[in-house]
Every structure is written in C-alpha cells, then in structure tokens.
PDB file of C-alpha atoms and ligand atoms in Angstrom:
ATOM      1  CA  MET L  16      28.198  65.847 -14.923  1.00  0.00           C
ATOM      2  CA  SER L  17      30.719  67.854 -12.928  1.00  0.00           C
ATOM      3  CA  LYS L  18      30.830  67.532  -9.154  1.00  0.00           C
ATOM      4  CA  VAL L  19      30.176  70.298  -6.640  1.00  0.00           C
ATOM      5  CA  HIS L  20      32.441  70.115  -3.604  1.00  0.00           C
ATOM      6  CA  ILE L  21      31.259  72.123  -0.589  1.00  0.00           C
ATOM      7  CA  PHE L  22      33.969  72.791   1.982  1.00  0.00           C
ATOM      8  CA  ASP L  23      32.445  72.555   5.448  1.00  0.00           C
ATOM      9  CA  HIS L  24      35.774  72.902   7.285  1.00  0.00           C
ATOM     10  CA  PRO L  25      35.093  74.841  10.533  1.00  0.00           C
ATOM     11  CA  LEU L  26      37.812  77.431   9.818  1.00  0.00           C
ATOM     12  CA  ILE L  27      36.372  78.166   6.377  1.00  0.00           C
ATOM     13  CA  GLN L  28      32.820  78.396   7.723  1.00  0.00           C
ATOM     14  CA  HIS L  29      33.880  80.641  10.624  1.00  0.00           C
ATOM     15  CA  LYS L  30      35.683  83.055   8.307  1.00  0.00           C
ATOM     16  CA  LEU L  31      32.764  82.996   5.880  1.00  0.00           C
ATOM     17  CA  SER L  32      30.372  84.064   8.655  1.00  0.00           C
ATOM     18  CA  ILE L  33      32.490  87.206   9.219  1.00  0.00           C
ATOM     19  CA  LEU L  34      32.827  87.787   5.471  1.00  0.00           C
ATOM     20  CA  ARG L  35      29.054  87.816   4.990  1.00  0.00           C
ATOM     21  CA  ASP L  36      28.489  90.321   7.818  1.00  0.00           C
ATOM     22  CA  LYS L  37      27.487  93.740   6.444  1.00  0.00           C
ATOM     23  CA  ASN L  38      29.474  95.395   9.264  1.00  0.00           C
ATOM     24  CA  THR L  39      32.796  93.837   8.180  1.00  0.00           C
ATOM     25  CA  GLY L  40      35.028  96.598   6.767  1.00  0.00           C
ATOM     26  CA  VAL L  41      37.138  96.612   3.622  1.00  0.00           C
ATOM     27  CA  LYS L  42      40.476  95.689   5.234  1.00  0.00           C
ATOM     28  CA  GLU L  43      39.098  92.691   7.111  1.00  0.00           C
ATOM     29  CA  PHE L  44      36.969  91.640   4.125  1.00  0.00           C
ATOM     30  CA  ARG L  45      39.989  91.607   1.815  1.00  0.00           C
ATOM     31  CA  GLU L  46      42.075  89.646   4.326  1.00  0.00           C
ATOM     32  CA  LEU L  47      39.300  87.097   4.825  1.00  0.00           C
ATOM     33  CA  VAL L  48      38.872  86.518   1.083  1.00  0.00           C
ATOM     34  CA  GLY L  49      42.587  85.729   0.888  1.00  0.00           C
ATOM     35  CA  GLU L  50      42.520  83.446   3.917  1.00  0.00           C
ATOM     36  CA  ILE L  51      39.457  81.542   2.715  1.00  0.00           C
ATOM     37  CA  ALA L  52      41.048  81.117  -0.716  1.00  0.00           C
ATOM     38  CA  MET L  53      44.159  79.682   0.939  1.00  0.00           C
ATOM     39  CA  LEU L  54      42.139  77.190   2.983  1.00  0.00           C
ATOM     40  CA  MET L  55      40.003  76.213  -0.022  1.00  0.00           C
ATOM     41  CA  CYS L  56      43.146  75.729  -2.103  1.00  0.00           C
ATOM     42  CA  TYR L  57      44.496  73.381   0.546  1.00  0.00           C
ATOM     43  CA  GLU L  58      41.296  71.309   0.454  1.00  0.00           C
ATOM     44  CA  ALA L  59      40.861  71.354  -3.343  1.00  0.00           C
ATOM     45  CA  THR L  60      44.384  70.119  -4.029  1.00  0.00           C
ATOM     46  CA  ARG L  61      44.329  67.105  -1.730  1.00  0.00           C
ATOM     47  CA  ASN L  62      44.310  64.698  -4.712  1.00  0.00           C
ATOM     48  CA  LEU L  63      47.242  66.195  -6.626  1.00  0.00           C
ATOM     49  CA  ALA L  64      49.646  63.550  -7.902  1.00  0.00           C
ATOM     50  CA  VAL L  65      52.822  62.940  -5.893  1.00  0.00           C
ATOM     51  CA  GLU L  66      55.924  60.835  -6.496  1.00  0.00           C
ATOM     52  CA  GLU L  67      58.226  59.179  -4.030  1.00  0.00           C
ATOM     53  CA  VAL L  68      61.668  60.710  -3.515  1.00  0.00           C
ATOM     54  CA  ILE L  69      64.451  59.803  -1.113  1.00  0.00           C
ATOM     55  CA  VAL L  70      65.802  62.815   0.779  1.00  0.00           C
ATOM     56  CA  GLU L  71      68.996  62.737   2.839  1.00  0.00           C
ATOM     57  CA  THR L  72      68.275  64.287   6.222  1.00  0.00           C
ATOM     58  CA  PRO L  73      71.282  65.085   8.474  1.00  0.00           C
ATOM     59  CA  VAL L  74      70.579  61.714  10.113  1.00  0.00           C
ATOM     60  CA  ALA L  75      69.398  59.207   7.494  1.00  0.00           C
ATOM     61  CA  PRO L  76      67.607  58.807   4.148  1.00  0.00           C
ATOM     62  CA  ALA L  77      63.884  59.596   4.401  1.00  0.00           C
ATOM     63  CA  ARG L  78      61.157  58.445   2.024  1.00  0.00           C
ATOM     64  CA  CYS L  79      59.260  61.612   1.010  1.00  0.00           C
ATOM     65  CA  TYR L  80      56.659  62.692  -1.546  1.00  0.00           C
ATOM     66  CA  ARG L  81      56.811  65.599  -3.968  1.00  0.00           C
ATOM     67  CA  LEU L  82      54.246  66.980  -6.386  1.00  0.00           C
ATOM     68  CA  SER L  83      54.648  65.204  -9.714  1.00  0.00           C
ATOM     69  CA  GLY L  84      51.626  65.998 -11.874  1.00  0.00           C
ATOM     70  CA  LYS L  85      50.988  68.833 -14.288  1.00  0.00           C
ATOM     71  CA  LYS L  86      51.857  72.339 -13.178  1.00  0.00           C
ATOM     72  CA  LEU L  87      49.035  74.675 -12.226  1.00  0.00           C
ATOM     73  CA  ALA L  88      47.823  78.084 -13.301  1.00  0.00           C
ATOM     74  CA  ILE L  89      45.527  80.261 -11.202  1.00  0.00           C
ATOM     75  CA  VAL L  90      43.155  82.388 -13.270  1.00  0.00           C
ATOM     76  CA  PRO L  91      41.169  85.077 -11.432  1.00  0.00           C
ATOM     77  CA  ILE L  92      38.145  86.659 -13.057  1.00  0.00           C
ATOM     78  CA  LEU L  93      38.704  90.414 -12.601  1.00  0.00           C
ATOM     79  CA  ARG L  94      38.094  92.217 -10.464  1.00  0.00           C
ATOM     80  CA  ALA L  95      36.902  90.272  -7.483  1.00  0.00           C
ATOM     81  CA  GLY L  96      38.879  87.119  -8.309  1.00  0.00           C
ATOM     82  CA  LEU L  97      42.088  89.103  -7.684  1.00  0.00           C
ATOM     83  CA  GLY L  98      41.286  88.941  -3.969  1.00  0.00           C
ATOM     84  CA  MET L  99      41.802  85.168  -4.023  1.00  0.00           C
ATOM     85  CA  VAL L 100      45.137  85.066  -5.872  1.00  0.00           C
ATOM     86  CA  ASP L 101      47.620  85.692  -3.036  1.00  0.00           C
ATOM     87  CA  GLY L 102      46.030  83.017  -0.855  1.00  0.00           C
ATOM     88  CA  MET L 103      46.209  80.483  -3.678  1.00  0.00           C
ATOM     89  CA  VAL L 104      49.778  81.337  -4.655  1.00  0.00           C
ATOM     90  CA  SER L 105      50.938  81.163  -1.051  1.00  0.00           C
ATOM     91  CA  MET L 106      49.907  77.476  -1.130  1.00  0.00           C
ATOM     92  CA  ILE L 107      51.251  76.810  -4.670  1.00  0.00           C
ATOM     93  CA  PRO L 108      54.223  79.142  -5.224  1.00  0.00           C
ATOM     94  CA  SER L 109      55.088  77.527  -8.589  1.00  0.00           C
ATOM     95  CA  ALA L 110      51.682  78.369 -10.059  1.00  0.00           C
ATOM     96  CA  LYS L 111      51.549  80.953 -12.820  1.00  0.00           C
ATOM     97  CA  VAL L 112      48.737  83.484 -12.920  1.00  0.00           C
ATOM     98  CA  GLY L 113      46.541  84.400 -15.907  1.00  0.00           C
ATOM     99  CA  HIS L 114      43.864  87.099 -15.889  1.00  0.00           C
ATOM    100  CA  ILE L 115      40.430  87.315 -17.457  1.00  0.00           C
ATOM    101  CA  GLY L 116      38.681  90.685 -17.260  1.00  0.00           C
ATOM    102  CA  LEU L 117      34.887  90.435 -17.293  1.00  0.00           C
ATOM    103  CA  TYR L 118      32.147  92.565 -15.858  1.00  0.00           C
ATOM    104  CA  ARG L 119      28.431  91.911 -15.741  1.00  0.00           C
ATOM    105  CA  ASP L 120      26.357  94.367 -17.711  1.00  0.00           C
ATOM    106  CA  PRO L 121      24.003  95.609 -14.964  1.00  0.00           C
ATOM    107  CA  LYS L 122      20.978  95.581 -17.305  1.00  0.00           C
ATOM    108  CA  THR L 123      21.417  92.321 -19.212  1.00  0.00           C
ATOM    109  CA  LEU L 124      23.581  90.543 -16.564  1.00  0.00           C
ATOM    110  CA  GLN L 125      25.646  89.277 -19.538  1.00  0.00           C
ATOM    111  CA  PRO L 126      29.447  89.145 -19.086  1.00  0.00           C
ATOM    112  CA  VAL L 127      31.481  91.682 -21.075  1.00  0.00           C
ATOM    113  CA  LYS L 128      35.145  90.780 -21.767  1.00  0.00           C
ATOM    114  CA  TYR L 129      37.765  93.530 -21.463  1.00  0.00           C
ATOM    115  CA  TYR L 130      41.038  91.683 -20.760  1.00  0.00           C
ATOM    116  CA  TYR L 131      42.606  88.262 -21.392  1.00  0.00           C
ATOM    117  CA  LYS L 132      46.241  87.367 -20.680  1.00  0.00           C
ATOM    118  CA  MET L 133      47.505  83.848 -19.979  1.00  0.00           C
ATOM    119  CA  PRO L 134      50.927  82.348 -19.229  1.00  0.00           C
ATOM    120  CA  GLN L 135      52.553  81.205 -22.507  1.00  0.00           C
ATOM    121  CA  ASP L 136      52.503  77.563 -21.458  1.00  0.00           C
ATOM    122  CA  VAL L 137      48.917  77.598 -20.160  1.00  0.00           C
ATOM    123  CA  THR L 138      47.895  74.657 -22.380  1.00  0.00           C
ATOM    124  CA  GLU L 139      50.416  72.492 -20.494  1.00  0.00           C
ATOM    125  CA  ARG L 140      48.906  73.422 -17.125  1.00  0.00           C
ATOM    126  CA  ASP L 141      45.836  72.516 -15.128  1.00  0.00           C
ATOM    127  CA  VAL L 142      43.873  75.696 -14.455  1.00  0.00           C
ATOM    128  CA  ILE L 143      41.964  76.790 -11.359  1.00  0.00           C
ATOM    129  CA  VAL L 144      39.578  79.651 -12.191  1.00  0.00           C
ATOM    130  CA  VAL L 145      38.855  81.753  -9.094  1.00  0.00           C
ATOM    131  CA  ASP L 146      36.065  84.237  -8.406  1.00  0.00           C
ATOM    132  CA  PRO L 147      34.404  84.802  -5.018  1.00  0.00           C
ATOM    133  CA  MET L 148      30.884  84.770  -6.505  1.00  0.00           C
ATOM    134  CA  LEU L 149      29.072  82.380  -8.871  1.00  0.00           C
ATOM    135  CA  ALA L 150      25.688  84.030  -9.461  1.00  0.00           C
ATOM    136  CA  THR L 151      24.002  83.491 -12.862  1.00  0.00           C
ATOM    137  CA  GLY L 152      27.152  81.652 -13.947  1.00  0.00           C
ATOM    138  CA  GLY L 153      27.529  83.861 -17.037  1.00  0.00           C
ATOM    139  CA  SER L 154      31.017  85.087 -16.090  1.00  0.00           C
ATOM    140  CA  ALA L 155      32.355  81.648 -15.147  1.00  0.00           C
ATOM    141  CA  VAL L 156      30.913  79.977 -18.267  1.00  0.00           C
ATOM    142  CA  ALA L 157      32.443  82.671 -20.490  1.00  0.00           C
ATOM    143  CA  ALA L 158      35.835  82.484 -18.719  1.00  0.00           C
ATOM    144  CA  ILE L 159      35.942  78.711 -19.146  1.00  0.00           C
ATOM    145  CA  ASP L 160      34.894  79.073 -22.820  1.00  0.00           C
ATOM    146  CA  PHE L 161      37.877  81.379 -23.452  1.00  0.00           C
ATOM    147  CA  LEU L 162      40.301  78.985 -21.743  1.00  0.00           C
ATOM    148  CA  LYS L 163      39.011  75.997 -23.728  1.00  0.00           C
ATOM    149  CA  GLN L 164      39.258  77.992 -26.988  1.00  0.00           C
ATOM    150  CA  ASP L 165      42.881  78.611 -25.988  1.00  0.00           C
ATOM    151  CA  GLY L 166      43.459  74.833 -25.680  1.00  0.00           C
ATOM    152  CA  VAL L 167      43.353  74.350 -21.898  1.00  0.00           C
ATOM    153  CA  LYS L 168      42.304  70.781 -21.153  1.00  0.00           C
ATOM    154  CA  ARG L 169      41.693  70.529 -17.396  1.00  0.00           C
ATOM    155  CA  ILE L 170      39.870  73.299 -15.564  1.00  0.00           C
ATOM    156  CA  MET L 171      38.540  73.589 -12.008  1.00  0.00           C
ATOM    157  CA  LEU L 172      36.322  76.406 -10.747  1.00  0.00           C
ATOM    158  CA  MET L 173      36.626  77.804  -7.221  1.00  0.00           C
ATOM    159  CA  ASN L 174      34.057  80.194  -5.748  1.00  0.00           C
ATOM    160  CA  ILE L 175      33.494  81.235  -2.165  1.00  0.00           C
ATOM    161  CA  ILE L 176      29.692  81.511  -2.553  1.00  0.00           C
ATOM    162  CA  ALA L 177      27.606  79.984  -5.348  1.00  0.00           C
ATOM    163  CA  ALA L 178      23.935  80.178  -6.258  1.00  0.00           C
ATOM    164  CA  PRO L 179      22.169  77.046  -7.534  1.00  0.00           C
ATOM    165  CA  GLU L 180      21.451  78.888 -10.815  1.00  0.00           C
ATOM    166  CA  GLY L 181      25.180  79.460 -11.398  1.00  0.00           C
ATOM    167  CA  VAL L 182      26.097  75.888 -10.561  1.00  0.00           C
ATOM    168  CA  ALA L 183      23.449  74.610 -13.002  1.00  0.00           C
ATOM    169  CA  ALA L 184      24.706  76.944 -15.759  1.00  0.00           C
ATOM    170  CA  VAL L 185      28.329  75.803 -15.367  1.00  0.00           C
ATOM    171  CA  GLN L 186      27.335  72.153 -15.184  1.00  0.00           C
ATOM    172  CA  ALA L 187      25.227  72.477 -18.349  1.00  0.00           C
ATOM    173  CA  ALA L 188      27.918  74.306 -20.359  1.00  0.00           C
ATOM    174  CA  HIS L 189      30.997  72.579 -18.920  1.00  0.00           C
ATOM    175  CA  PRO L 190      30.134  69.163 -17.449  1.00  0.00           C
ATOM    176  CA  ASP L 191      33.860  68.345 -17.198  1.00  0.00           C
ATOM    177  CA  VAL L 192      34.610  71.212 -14.775  1.00  0.00           C
ATOM    178  CA  ASP L 193      34.398  70.449 -11.058  1.00  0.00           C
ATOM    179  CA  ILE L 194      33.198  73.300  -8.825  1.00  0.00           C
ATOM    180  CA  TYR L 195      34.634  73.994  -5.357  1.00  0.00           C
ATOM    181  CA  VAL L 196      32.650  76.278  -3.040  1.00  0.00           C
ATOM    182  CA  ALA L 197      32.526  77.263   0.624  1.00  0.00           C
ATOM    183  CA  ALA L 198      28.744  77.718   0.492  1.00  0.00           C
ATOM    184  CA  LEU L 199      25.852  76.952  -1.820  1.00  0.00           C
ATOM    185  CA  ASP L 200      23.254  79.639  -1.131  1.00  0.00           C
ATOM    186  CA  GLU L 201      19.510  79.745  -1.672  1.00  0.00           C
ATOM    187  CA  LYS L 202      18.870  81.656  -4.915  1.00  0.00           C
ATOM    188  CA  LEU L 203      19.343  84.890  -6.894  1.00  0.00           C
ATOM    189  CA  ASN L 204      17.280  88.027  -6.483  1.00  0.00           C
ATOM    190  CA  ASP L 205      15.833  89.997  -9.416  1.00  0.00           C
ATOM    191  CA  HIS L 206      19.118  91.921  -9.838  1.00  0.00           C
ATOM    192  CA  GLY L 207      21.194  88.743 -10.062  1.00  0.00           C
ATOM    193  CA  TYR L 208      22.564  89.059  -6.519  1.00  0.00           C
ATOM    194  CA  ILE L 209      23.014  85.948  -4.425  1.00  0.00           C
ATOM    195  CA  ILE L 210      20.650  85.551  -1.468  1.00  0.00           C
ATOM    196  CA  PRO L 211      21.828  85.737   1.267  1.00  0.00           C
ATOM    197  CA  GLY L 212      25.315  86.075  -0.318  1.00  0.00           C
ATOM    198  CA  LEU L 213      27.558  88.893   0.866  1.00  0.00           C
ATOM    199  CA  GLY L 214      26.673  91.753  -1.473  1.00  0.00           C
ATOM    200  CA  ASP L 215      29.020  92.934  -4.221  1.00  0.00           C
ATOM    201  CA  ALA L 216      32.319  91.140  -3.704  1.00  0.00           C
ATOM    202  CA  GLY L 217      34.363  93.501  -5.911  1.00  0.00           C
ATOM    203  CA  ASP L 218      33.078  96.604  -4.160  1.00  0.00           C
ATOM    204  CA  ARG L 219      33.706  95.099  -0.724  1.00  0.00           C
ATOM    205  CA  ILE L 220      37.265  93.975  -1.596  1.00  0.00           C
ATOM    206  CA  PHE L 221      38.287  97.265  -3.198  1.00  0.00           C
ATOM    207  CA  GLY L 222      36.146  99.690  -1.207  1.00  0.00           C
ATOM    208  CA  THR L 223      34.458 101.123  -4.275  1.00  0.00           C
ATOM    209  CA  LYS L 224      31.015 101.644  -2.755  1.00  0.00           C
TER     210      LYS L 224
HETATM  211  C1  LIG Q 303      30.876  89.724 -10.007  1.00  0.00           C
HETATM  212  C2  LIG Q 303      31.625  88.510  -9.494  1.00  0.00           C
HETATM  213  C3  LIG Q 303      31.599  87.590 -10.680  1.00  0.00           C
HETATM  214  C4  LIG Q 303      30.268  87.897 -11.297  1.00  0.00           C
HETATM  215  C5  LIG Q 303      29.315  86.794 -10.938  1.00  0.00           C
HETATM  216  O1  LIG Q 303      31.698  90.509 -10.792  1.00  0.00           O
HETATM  217  O2  LIG Q 303      32.908  88.798  -9.040  1.00  0.00           O
HETATM  218  O3  LIG Q 303      32.642  87.813 -11.605  1.00  0.00           O
HETATM  219  O4  LIG Q 303      29.823  89.132 -10.746  1.00  0.00           O
HETATM  220  O5  LIG Q 303      28.118  86.972 -11.560  1.00  0.00           O
HETATM  221  P1  LIG Q 303      27.569  85.990 -12.686  1.00  0.00           P
HETATM  222  O6  LIG Q 303      27.770  84.599 -12.160  1.00  0.00           O
HETATM  223  O7  LIG Q 303      26.118  86.359 -12.778  1.00  0.00           O
HETATM  224  O8  LIG Q 303      28.308  86.246 -13.955  1.00  0.00           O
HETATM  225  P2  LIG Q 303      31.203  91.907 -11.406  1.00  0.00           P
HETATM  226  O9  LIG Q 303      30.592  91.696 -12.743  1.00  0.00           O
HETATM  227  O10 LIG Q 303      30.360  92.620 -10.386  1.00  0.00           O
HETATM  228  O11 LIG Q 303      32.548  92.665 -11.684  1.00  0.00           O
HETATM  229  P3  LIG Q 303      33.693  93.138 -10.667  1.00  0.00           P
HETATM  230  O12 LIG Q 303      34.386  91.908 -10.158  1.00  0.00           O
HETATM  231  O13 LIG Q 303      34.560  93.957 -11.542  1.00  0.00           O
HETATM  232  O14 LIG Q 303      33.049  93.918  -9.557  1.00  0.00           O
HETATM  233  N1  LIG Q 304      28.373  89.430  -7.957  1.00  0.00           N
HETATM  234  C1  LIG Q 304      28.584  89.776  -6.673  1.00  0.00           C
HETATM  235  O1  LIG Q 304      29.611  90.386  -6.346  1.00  0.00           O
HETATM  236  N2  LIG Q 304      27.662  89.438  -5.764  1.00  0.00           N
HETATM  237  C2  LIG Q 304      26.534  88.773  -6.087  1.00  0.00           C
HETATM  238  O2  LIG Q 304      25.725  88.479  -5.184  1.00  0.00           O
HETATM  239  C3  LIG Q 304      26.323  88.430  -7.425  1.00  0.00           C
HETATM  240  C4  LIG Q 304      27.268  88.766  -8.351  1.00  0.00           C
END
C-alpha cells in the first residue's frame, strides 16, 4: 500500500490558510500555489540519492554531495497542475516537464483526456505528477495509468489538498505510488468538491470564474 505524506511544515500550512480563503484574489492565489509547490518539492525530495564528490574551493578540497539517482520529470495535470510547475522546476532545474490534459466531466465526474505529451526519455526518469486537488481521484488514477502504459516505472503524486476518497482511489489502483499532500480534508460534497477545500483550483489560478 502506498504511503500518504502530509507536510505540516509551518510555512506550508500558513500559505495554505491564505490559499483557502475565499477573499484571496487571483494574483496572490497563483503565487501561493507556486510557493507551496516549491516548499512541498523541497520536502518530498529529501531522500533523493546523492554521491560524494570532492570540490576544490579557493582554499582547500571539500567533501560535497551531488544528486546521483535517476533524473526527474514533473508532470502537471492540466489545467490546475500548471500552477505548480514553476515552483517545482525552481527547485529541480534539470527536470523535464510532460503534460497530461484532463478535465472532469461535470455530470459524470469522469476524467476526459484531451492532451498527452511527455519528454522522449520519460521512461528513464522518475515522475512527479502534480495537481493541486485530489478529489474523487479519477484524474490522478487516469494520469498514472497513461504514464504506466508509456513505461514509466516510478511515479509520485503531489497534491496540495486531498480528499480521503481520492487517496483511497489512488491507493487501490496504484499501491506503488506514494502521495504527498499539504492537507487531507474531510470529504467530498455531492458535486465532487472537496470540503472544506478551496473551491475550483483551475478557476482560481486562471481567473476564469
Ligand atoms: C480539477 C483538479 C483535478 C481534478 C480533481 O480539475 O485540478 O485535476 O479536478 O478531481 P478528481 O480527483 O475528482 O478527478 P478540473 O477537472 O476542474 O479541470 P481544470 O484543471 O481544467 O479546471
Ligand atoms: N477540483 C477542484 O478544483 N476543486 C475541488 O474541490 C475538486 C476538484
């Protein structure tokens, strides 16, 4: 069974409290999504493999550590996942970025795929799928299905807010995928929105409502 990691870092929780606020405007909302993604990326990557290297400083040789494991790819689920990309890439500049376009049919809540484009060498990379919201889990499960069909071996999922229903769906379909969240909320409402959540993440990032 995959693990759920909840980041209780005070900076993440403080920013999340402003993000949830219905009075937070589009500009600040978008900035906060990026900042939270950056902080979550920092926490989620603390176990990346490193190797020892000796670096000549102007004074003497220094024993240092550099990243040595597989390269990473960041894969946002469009649209809202786009808001997390810059924050992630600012922490991992060598990461490549793939895109999966999905939207939830408002009646059935089923994900509908409209775009899929990965880096050519994605099968040689570890992938972090990013999307601010994990609600029913339909979008995340489908995105991970597509990546596995493409041959990706190691996948992590990062969401700012998750509902227990979404976590259960991902764990059932993809028990090998660890989930990283800033908050695990109470439940979904009848329209598939997370309670208390933050509303529609895509609309709040892009100002479309
Ligand atoms: C939102 C969100 C997730 C999805 C989560 O996207 O960004 O992708 O819903 O819901 P689920 O877990 O029930 O699948 P939405 O479908 O609203 O599309 P958008 O990002 O284009 O606004
Ligand atoms: N998508 C969102 O943007 N918000 C929710 O609460 C659920 C799905």
